[in-house]
PDB file of C-alpha atoms in Angstrom:
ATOM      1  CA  UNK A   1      -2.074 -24.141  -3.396  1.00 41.00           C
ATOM      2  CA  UNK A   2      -4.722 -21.647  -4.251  1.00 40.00           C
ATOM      3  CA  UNK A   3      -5.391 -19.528  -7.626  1.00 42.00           C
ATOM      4  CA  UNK A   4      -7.806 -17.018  -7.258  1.00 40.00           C
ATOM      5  CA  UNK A   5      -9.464 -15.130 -10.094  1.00 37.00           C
ATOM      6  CA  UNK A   6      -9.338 -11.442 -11.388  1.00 37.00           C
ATOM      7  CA  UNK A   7      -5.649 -12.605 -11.087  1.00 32.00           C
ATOM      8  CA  UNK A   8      -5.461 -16.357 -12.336  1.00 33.00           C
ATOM      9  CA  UNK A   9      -2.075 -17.437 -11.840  1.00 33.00           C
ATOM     10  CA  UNK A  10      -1.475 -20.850 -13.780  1.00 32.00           C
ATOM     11  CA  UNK A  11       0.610 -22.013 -10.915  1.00 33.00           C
ATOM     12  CA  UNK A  12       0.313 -26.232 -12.352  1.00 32.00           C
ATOM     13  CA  UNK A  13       2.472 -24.924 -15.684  1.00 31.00           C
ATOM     14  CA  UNK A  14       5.437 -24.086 -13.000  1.00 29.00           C
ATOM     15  CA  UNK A  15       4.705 -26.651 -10.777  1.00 30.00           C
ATOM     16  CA  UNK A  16       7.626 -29.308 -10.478  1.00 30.00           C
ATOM     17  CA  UNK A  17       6.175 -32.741 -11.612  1.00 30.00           C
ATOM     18  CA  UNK A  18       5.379 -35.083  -8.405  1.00 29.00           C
ATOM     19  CA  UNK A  19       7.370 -37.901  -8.678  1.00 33.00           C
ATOM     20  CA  UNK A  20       4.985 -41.276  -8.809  1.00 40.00           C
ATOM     21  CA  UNK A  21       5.670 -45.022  -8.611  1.00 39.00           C
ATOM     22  CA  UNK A  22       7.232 -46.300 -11.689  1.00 43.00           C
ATOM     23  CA  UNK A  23       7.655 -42.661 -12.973  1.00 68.00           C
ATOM     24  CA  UNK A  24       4.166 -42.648 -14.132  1.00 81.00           C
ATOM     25  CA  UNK A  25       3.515 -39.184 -15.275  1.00 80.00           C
ATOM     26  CA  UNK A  26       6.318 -39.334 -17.779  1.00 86.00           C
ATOM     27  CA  UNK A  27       5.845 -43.103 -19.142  1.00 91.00           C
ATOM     28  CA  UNK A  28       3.369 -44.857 -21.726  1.00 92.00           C
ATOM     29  CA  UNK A  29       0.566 -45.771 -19.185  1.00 93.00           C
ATOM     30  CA  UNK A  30      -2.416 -48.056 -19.607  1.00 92.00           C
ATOM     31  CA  UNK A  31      -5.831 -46.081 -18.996  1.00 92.00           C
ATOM     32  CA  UNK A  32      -8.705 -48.063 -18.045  1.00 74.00           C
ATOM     33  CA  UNK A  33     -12.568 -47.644 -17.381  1.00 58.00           C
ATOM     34  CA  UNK A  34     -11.629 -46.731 -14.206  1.00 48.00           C
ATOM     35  CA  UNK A  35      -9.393 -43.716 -12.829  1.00 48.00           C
ATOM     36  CA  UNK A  36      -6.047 -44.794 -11.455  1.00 49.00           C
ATOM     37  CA  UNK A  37      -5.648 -46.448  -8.032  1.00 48.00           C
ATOM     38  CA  UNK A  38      -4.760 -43.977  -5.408  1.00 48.00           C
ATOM     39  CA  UNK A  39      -5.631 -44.148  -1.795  1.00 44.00           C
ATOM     40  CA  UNK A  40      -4.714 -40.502  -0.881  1.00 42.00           C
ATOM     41  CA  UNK A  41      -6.496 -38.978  -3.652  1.00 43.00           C
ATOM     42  CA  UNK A  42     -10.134 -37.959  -3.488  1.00 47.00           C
ATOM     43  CA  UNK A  43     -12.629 -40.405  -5.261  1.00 55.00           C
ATOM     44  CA  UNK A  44     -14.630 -36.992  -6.960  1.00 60.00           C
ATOM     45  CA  UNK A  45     -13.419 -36.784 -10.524  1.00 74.00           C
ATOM     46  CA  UNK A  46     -13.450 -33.068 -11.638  1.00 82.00           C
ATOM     47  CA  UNK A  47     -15.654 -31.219 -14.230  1.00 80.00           C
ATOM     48  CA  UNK A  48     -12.847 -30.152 -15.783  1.00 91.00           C
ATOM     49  CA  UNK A  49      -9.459 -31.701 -17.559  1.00 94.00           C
ATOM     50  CA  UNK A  50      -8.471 -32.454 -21.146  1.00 95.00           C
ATOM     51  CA  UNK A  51     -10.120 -34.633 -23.865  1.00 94.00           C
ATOM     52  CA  UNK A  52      -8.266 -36.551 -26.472  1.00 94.00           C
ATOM     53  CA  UNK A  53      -7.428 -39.079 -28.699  1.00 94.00           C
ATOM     54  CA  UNK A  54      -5.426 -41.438 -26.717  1.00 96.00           C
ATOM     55  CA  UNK A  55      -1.822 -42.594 -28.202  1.00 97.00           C
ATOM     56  CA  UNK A  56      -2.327 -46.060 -28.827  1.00 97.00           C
ATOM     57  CA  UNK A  57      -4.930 -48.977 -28.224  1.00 97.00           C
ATOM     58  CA  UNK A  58      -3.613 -52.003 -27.027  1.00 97.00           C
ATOM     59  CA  UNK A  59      -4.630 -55.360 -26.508  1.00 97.00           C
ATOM     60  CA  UNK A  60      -3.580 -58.205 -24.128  1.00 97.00           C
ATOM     61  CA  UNK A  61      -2.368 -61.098 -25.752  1.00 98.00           C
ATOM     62  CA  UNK A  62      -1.440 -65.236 -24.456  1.00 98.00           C
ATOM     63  CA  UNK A  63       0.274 -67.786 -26.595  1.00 98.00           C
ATOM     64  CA  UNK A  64      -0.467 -70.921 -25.175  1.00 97.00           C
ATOM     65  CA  UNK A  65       1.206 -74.401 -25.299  1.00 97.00           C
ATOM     66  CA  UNK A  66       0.424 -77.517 -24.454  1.00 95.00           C
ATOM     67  CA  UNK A  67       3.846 -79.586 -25.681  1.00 95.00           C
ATOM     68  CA  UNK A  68       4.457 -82.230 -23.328  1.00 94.00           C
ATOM     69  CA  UNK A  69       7.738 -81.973 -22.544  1.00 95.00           C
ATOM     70  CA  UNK A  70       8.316 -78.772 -20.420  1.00 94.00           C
ATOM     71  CA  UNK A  71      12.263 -77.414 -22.020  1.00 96.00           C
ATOM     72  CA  UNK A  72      10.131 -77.948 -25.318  1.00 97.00           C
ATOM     73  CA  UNK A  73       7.088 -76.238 -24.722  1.00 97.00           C
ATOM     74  CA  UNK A  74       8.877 -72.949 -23.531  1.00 97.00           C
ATOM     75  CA  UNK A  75      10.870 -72.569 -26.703  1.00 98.00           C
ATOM     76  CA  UNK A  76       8.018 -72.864 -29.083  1.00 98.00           C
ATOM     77  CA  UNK A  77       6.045 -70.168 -26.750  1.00 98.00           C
ATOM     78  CA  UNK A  78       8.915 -68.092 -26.814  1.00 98.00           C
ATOM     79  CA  UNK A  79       9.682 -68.967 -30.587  1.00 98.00           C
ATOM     80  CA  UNK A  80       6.341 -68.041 -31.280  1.00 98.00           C
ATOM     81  CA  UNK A  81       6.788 -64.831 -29.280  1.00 98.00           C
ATOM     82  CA  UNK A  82       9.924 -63.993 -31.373  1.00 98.00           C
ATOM     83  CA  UNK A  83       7.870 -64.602 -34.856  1.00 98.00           C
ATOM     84  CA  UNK A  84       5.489 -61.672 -33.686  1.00 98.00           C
ATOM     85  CA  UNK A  85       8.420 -59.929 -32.486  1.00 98.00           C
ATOM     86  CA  UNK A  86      10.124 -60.088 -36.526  1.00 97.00           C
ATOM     87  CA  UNK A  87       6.857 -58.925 -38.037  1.00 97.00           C
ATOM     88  CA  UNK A  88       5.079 -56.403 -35.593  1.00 98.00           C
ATOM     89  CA  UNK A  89       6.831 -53.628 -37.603  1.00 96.00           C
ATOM     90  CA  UNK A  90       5.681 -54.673 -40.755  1.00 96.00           C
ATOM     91  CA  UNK A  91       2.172 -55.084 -39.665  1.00 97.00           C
ATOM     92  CA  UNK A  92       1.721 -51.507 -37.967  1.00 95.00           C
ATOM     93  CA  UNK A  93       1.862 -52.736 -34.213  1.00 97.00           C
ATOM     94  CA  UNK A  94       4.382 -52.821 -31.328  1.00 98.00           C
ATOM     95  CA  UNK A  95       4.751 -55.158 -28.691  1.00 98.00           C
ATOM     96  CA  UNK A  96       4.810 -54.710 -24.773  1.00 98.00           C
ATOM     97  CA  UNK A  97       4.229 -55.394 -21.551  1.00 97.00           C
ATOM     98  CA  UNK A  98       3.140 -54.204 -17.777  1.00 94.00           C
ATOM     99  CA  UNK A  99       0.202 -53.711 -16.291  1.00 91.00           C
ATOM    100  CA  UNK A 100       0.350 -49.780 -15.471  1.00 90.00           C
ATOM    101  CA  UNK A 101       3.286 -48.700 -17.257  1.00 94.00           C
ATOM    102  CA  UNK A 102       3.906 -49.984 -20.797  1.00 95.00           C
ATOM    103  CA  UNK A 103       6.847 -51.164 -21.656  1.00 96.00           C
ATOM    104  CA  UNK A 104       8.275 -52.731 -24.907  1.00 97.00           C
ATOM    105  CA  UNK A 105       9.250 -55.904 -25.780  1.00 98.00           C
ATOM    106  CA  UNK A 106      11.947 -56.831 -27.613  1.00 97.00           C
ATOM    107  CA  UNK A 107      14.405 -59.515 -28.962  1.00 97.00           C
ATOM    108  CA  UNK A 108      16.597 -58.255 -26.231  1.00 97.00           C
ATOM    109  CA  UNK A 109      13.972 -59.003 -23.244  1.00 97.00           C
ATOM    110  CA  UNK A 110      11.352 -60.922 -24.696  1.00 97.00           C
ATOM    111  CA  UNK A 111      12.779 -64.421 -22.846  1.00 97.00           C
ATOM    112  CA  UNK A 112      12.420 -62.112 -19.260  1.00 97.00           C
ATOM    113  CA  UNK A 113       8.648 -62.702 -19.779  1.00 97.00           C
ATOM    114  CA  UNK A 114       7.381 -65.445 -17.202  1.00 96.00           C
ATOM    115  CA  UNK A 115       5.632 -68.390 -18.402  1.00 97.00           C
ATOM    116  CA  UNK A 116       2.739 -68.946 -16.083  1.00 95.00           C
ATOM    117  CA  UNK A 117       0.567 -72.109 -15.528  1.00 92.00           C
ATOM    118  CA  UNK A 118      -2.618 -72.592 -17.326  1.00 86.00           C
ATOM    119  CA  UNK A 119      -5.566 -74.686 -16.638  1.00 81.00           C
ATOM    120  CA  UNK A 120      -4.668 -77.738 -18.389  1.00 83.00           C
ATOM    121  CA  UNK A 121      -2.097 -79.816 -17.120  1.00 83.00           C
ATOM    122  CA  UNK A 122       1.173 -79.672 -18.919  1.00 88.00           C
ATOM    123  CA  UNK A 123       0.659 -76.222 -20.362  1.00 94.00           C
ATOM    124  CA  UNK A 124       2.043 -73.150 -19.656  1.00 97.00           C
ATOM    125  CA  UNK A 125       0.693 -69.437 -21.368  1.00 97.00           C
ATOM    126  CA  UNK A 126       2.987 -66.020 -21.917  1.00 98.00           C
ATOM    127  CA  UNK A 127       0.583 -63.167 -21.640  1.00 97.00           C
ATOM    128  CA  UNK A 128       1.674 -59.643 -23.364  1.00 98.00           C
ATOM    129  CA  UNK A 129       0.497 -56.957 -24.964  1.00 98.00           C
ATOM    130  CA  UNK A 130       0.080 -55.274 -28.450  1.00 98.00           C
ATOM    131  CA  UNK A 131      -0.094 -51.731 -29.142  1.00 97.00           C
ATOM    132  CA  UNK A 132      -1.324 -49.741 -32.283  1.00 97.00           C
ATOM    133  CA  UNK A 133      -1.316 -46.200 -32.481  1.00 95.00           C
ATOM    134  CA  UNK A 134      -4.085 -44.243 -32.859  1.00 95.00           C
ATOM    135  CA  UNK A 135      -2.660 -41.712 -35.266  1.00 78.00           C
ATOM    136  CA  UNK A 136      -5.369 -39.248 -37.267  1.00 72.00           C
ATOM    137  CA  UNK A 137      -7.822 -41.184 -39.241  1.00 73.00           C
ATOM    138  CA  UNK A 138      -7.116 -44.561 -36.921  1.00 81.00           C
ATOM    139  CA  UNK A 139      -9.760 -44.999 -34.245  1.00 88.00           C
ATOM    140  CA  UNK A 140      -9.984 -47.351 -32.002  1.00 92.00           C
ATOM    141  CA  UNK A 141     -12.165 -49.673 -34.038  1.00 92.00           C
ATOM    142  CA  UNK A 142      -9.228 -49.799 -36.964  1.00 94.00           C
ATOM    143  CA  UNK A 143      -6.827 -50.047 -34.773  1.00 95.00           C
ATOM    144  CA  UNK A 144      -8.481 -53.744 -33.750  1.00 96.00           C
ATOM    145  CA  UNK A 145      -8.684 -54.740 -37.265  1.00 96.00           C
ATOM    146  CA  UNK A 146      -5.354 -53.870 -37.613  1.00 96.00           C
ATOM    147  CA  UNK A 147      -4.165 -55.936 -34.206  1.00 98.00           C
ATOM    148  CA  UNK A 148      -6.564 -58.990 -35.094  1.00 97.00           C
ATOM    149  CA  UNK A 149      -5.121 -59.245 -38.680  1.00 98.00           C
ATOM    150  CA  UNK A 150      -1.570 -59.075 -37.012  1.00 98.00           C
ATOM    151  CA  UNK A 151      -2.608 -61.896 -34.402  1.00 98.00           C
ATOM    152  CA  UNK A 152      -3.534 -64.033 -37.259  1.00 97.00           C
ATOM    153  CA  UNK A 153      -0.779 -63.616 -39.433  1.00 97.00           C
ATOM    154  CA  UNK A 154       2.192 -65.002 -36.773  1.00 97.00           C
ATOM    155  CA  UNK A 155       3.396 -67.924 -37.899  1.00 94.00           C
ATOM    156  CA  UNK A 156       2.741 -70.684 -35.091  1.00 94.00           C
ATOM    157  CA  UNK A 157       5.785 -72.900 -33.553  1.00 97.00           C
ATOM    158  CA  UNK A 158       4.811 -76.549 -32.913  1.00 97.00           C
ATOM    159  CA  UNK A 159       2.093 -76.823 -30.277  1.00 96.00           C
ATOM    160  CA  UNK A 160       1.691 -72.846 -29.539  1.00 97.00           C
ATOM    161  CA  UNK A 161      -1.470 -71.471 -30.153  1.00 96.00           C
ATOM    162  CA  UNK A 162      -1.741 -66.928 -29.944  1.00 97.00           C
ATOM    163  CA  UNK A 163      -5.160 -65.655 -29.087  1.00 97.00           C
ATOM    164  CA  UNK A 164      -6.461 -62.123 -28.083  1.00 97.00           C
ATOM    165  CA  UNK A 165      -7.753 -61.783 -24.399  1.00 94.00           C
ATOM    166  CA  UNK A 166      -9.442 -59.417 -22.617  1.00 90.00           C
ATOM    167  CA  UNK A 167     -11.095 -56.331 -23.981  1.00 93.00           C
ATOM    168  CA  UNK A 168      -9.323 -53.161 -25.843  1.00 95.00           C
ATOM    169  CA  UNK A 169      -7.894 -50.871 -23.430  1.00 95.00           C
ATOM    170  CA  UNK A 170      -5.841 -47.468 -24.190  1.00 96.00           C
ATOM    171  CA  UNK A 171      -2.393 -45.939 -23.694  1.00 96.00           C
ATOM    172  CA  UNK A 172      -1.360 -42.321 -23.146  1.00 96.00           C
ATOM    173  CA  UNK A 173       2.712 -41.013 -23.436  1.00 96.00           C
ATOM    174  CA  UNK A 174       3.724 -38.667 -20.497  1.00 95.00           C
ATOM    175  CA  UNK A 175       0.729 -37.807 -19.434  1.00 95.00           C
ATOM    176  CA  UNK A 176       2.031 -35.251 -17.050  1.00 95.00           C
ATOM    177  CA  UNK A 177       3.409 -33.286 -20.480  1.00 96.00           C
ATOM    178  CA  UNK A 178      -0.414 -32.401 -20.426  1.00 97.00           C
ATOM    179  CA  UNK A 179      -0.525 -30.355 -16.857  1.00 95.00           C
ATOM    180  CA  UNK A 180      -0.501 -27.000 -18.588  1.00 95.00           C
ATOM    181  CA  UNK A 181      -3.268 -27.546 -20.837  1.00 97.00           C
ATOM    182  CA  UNK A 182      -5.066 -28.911 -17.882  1.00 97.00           C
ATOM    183  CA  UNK A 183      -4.439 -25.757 -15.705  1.00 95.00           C
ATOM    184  CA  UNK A 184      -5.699 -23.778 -18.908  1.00 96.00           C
ATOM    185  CA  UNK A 185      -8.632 -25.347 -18.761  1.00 95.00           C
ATOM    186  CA  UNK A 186      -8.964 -25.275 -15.329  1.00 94.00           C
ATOM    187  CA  UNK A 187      -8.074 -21.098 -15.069  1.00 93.00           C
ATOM    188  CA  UNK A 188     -10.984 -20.772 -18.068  1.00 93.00           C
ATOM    189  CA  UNK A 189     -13.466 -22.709 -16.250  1.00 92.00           C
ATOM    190  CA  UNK A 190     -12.344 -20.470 -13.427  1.00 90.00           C
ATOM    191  CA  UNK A 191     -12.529 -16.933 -14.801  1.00 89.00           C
ATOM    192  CA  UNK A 192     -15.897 -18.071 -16.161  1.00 90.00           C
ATOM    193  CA  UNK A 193     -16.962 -18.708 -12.457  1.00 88.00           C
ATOM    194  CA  UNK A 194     -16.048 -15.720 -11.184  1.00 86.00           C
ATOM    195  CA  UNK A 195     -17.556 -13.375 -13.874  1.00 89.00           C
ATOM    196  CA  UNK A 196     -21.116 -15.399 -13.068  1.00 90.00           C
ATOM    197  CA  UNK A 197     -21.021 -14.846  -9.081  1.00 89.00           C
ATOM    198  CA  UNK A 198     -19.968 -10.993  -9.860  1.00 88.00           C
ATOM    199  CA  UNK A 199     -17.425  -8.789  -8.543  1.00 88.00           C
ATOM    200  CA  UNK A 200     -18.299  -9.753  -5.017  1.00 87.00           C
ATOM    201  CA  UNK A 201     -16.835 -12.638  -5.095  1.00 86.00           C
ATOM    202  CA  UNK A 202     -13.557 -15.369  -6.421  1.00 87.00           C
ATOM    203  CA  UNK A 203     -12.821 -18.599  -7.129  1.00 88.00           C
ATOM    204  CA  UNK A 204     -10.342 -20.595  -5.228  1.00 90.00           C
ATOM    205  CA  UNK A 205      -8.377 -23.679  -6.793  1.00 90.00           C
ATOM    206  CA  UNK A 206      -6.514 -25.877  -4.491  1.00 90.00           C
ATOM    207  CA  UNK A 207      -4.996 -29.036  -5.466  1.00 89.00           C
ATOM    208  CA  UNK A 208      -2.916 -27.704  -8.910  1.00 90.00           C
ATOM    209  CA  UNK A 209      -0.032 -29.726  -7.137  1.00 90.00           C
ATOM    210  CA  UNK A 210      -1.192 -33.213  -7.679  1.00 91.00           C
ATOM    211  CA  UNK A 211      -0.136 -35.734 -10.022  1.00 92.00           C
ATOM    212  CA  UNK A 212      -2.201 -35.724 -13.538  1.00 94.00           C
ATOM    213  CA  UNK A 213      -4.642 -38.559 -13.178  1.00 93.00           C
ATOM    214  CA  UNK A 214      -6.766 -40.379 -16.494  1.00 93.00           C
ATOM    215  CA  UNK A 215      -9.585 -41.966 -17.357  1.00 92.00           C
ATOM    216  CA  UNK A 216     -11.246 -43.529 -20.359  1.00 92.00           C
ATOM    217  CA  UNK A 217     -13.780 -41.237 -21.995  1.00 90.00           C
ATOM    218  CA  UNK A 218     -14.716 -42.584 -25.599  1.00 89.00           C
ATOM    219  CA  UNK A 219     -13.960 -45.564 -27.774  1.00 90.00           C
ATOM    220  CA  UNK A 220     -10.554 -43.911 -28.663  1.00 93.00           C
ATOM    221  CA  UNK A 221     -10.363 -41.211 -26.439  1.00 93.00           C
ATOM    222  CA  UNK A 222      -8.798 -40.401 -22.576  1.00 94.00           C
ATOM    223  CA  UNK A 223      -9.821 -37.481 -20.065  1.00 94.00           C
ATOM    224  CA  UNK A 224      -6.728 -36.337 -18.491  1.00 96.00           C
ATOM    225  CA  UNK A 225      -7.202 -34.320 -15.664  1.00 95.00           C
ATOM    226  CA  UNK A 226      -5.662 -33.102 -12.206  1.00 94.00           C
ATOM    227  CA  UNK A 227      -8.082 -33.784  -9.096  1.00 92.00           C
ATOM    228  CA  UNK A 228      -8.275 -30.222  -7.765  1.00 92.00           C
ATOM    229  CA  UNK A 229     -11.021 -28.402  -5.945  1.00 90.00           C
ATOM    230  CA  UNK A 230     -12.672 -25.069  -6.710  1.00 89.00           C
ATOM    231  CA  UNK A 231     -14.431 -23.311  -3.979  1.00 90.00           C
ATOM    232  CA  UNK A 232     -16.831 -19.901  -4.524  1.00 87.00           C
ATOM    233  CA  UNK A 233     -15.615 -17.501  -1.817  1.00 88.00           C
ATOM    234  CA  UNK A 234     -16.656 -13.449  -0.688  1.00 88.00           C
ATOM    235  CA  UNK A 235     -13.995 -11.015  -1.731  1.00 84.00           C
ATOM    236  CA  UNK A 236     -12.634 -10.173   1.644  1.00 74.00           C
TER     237      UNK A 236
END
């Protein structure tokens, strides 16, 4: 796909959304430090995409338990995992889980978690996440406060013990809702270009076709963006 300027065409606004694994584009999806894990897609992360205030910051979770006897020490783990269930709504947070796409957790699927081993012997750990939103006047740093305070107030269940792990990451809804404000951006950037080389010459895009990628580009902030290429080329 190509858009040339003098007569941008925003072809990514009518573009029909590529369908990913997991139906990424249109899920809750964790962003990282890092951009997302593609082998076909080039490594070069464009100038240009869209900055903003991701839709929640979430943190990884474990409750931990070392009860000896195993039937035992799954039910307070999961006990404990329906307490924070029962008052996540109170306290301003949501639970979830998944690595890449974020999905919630509820008194419905909460006992489809897998307990996993831990490094002590008799004791296993349930590892999921909690999400609060980054809504206007809630940055990333509040939202911590406000997931710490939360982790604290769950009332333990025998021998199970919840901690934070890990590091704050972010989440972002539908991301591909975003590909015409990308290709906005994108045209802009374009017909700014193409005034600045002259009438002799246009700017090519290629790549409007591909998937909306992200990346993490603040404390409470995301760059989405579409990895195209723009080329300088003589007016034939």
């Amino acid at each position: 796909m190509k858009l040339v300027t003098g007569l941008i065409v925003l072809a990514a606004a009518v573009v029909p959304t590529i369908a990913h694994a997991q139906d990424e584009g249109a899920a809750e999806v964790i962003v990282s430090a890092m951009r997302r894990n593609a082998d076909d897609y080039s490594a070069d992360m464009p100038a240009v995409g869209l900055r903003r205030t991701a839709d929640f910051a979430i943190q990884e979770v474990t409750i931990t338990g070392d009860t000896r006897d195993a039937g035992q020490r799954a039910d307070e783990i999961y006990a404990m995992l329906a307490n924070a269930i029962a008052g996540a709504s109170k306290a301003g947070v949501q639970l979830a889980f998944g690595e890449r796409v974020v999905q919630a957790v509820t008194l419905k699927n909460y006992r489809d978690l897998s307990l996993e081993r831990d490094s002590r012997p008799d004791s296993q750990q349930l590892k999921f996440l909690v999400k609060s939103p980054l809504a206007a006047g809630t940055d990333a740093a509040s939202a911590q406060a406000r997931i710490n305070a939360f982790i604290k107030a769950v009332k333990p269940v025998g021998r199970a013990l919840m901690e934070a792990s890990g590091d704050l990451t972010l989440s972002v809804v539908a991301p591909d809702q975003y590909r015409g404000a990308i290709a906005d951006a994108i045209a802009a950037d374009a017909r700014t270009l193409s005034a600045r080389f002259g009438p002799d010459y246009a700017v090519e895009v290629e790549g409007l076709n591909r998937p909306v990628e992200w990346a993490r580009a603040g404390l409470s902030e995301v760059l989405l963006y579409i990895p195209y290429k723009l080329v300088i080329v003589p007016k034939r």
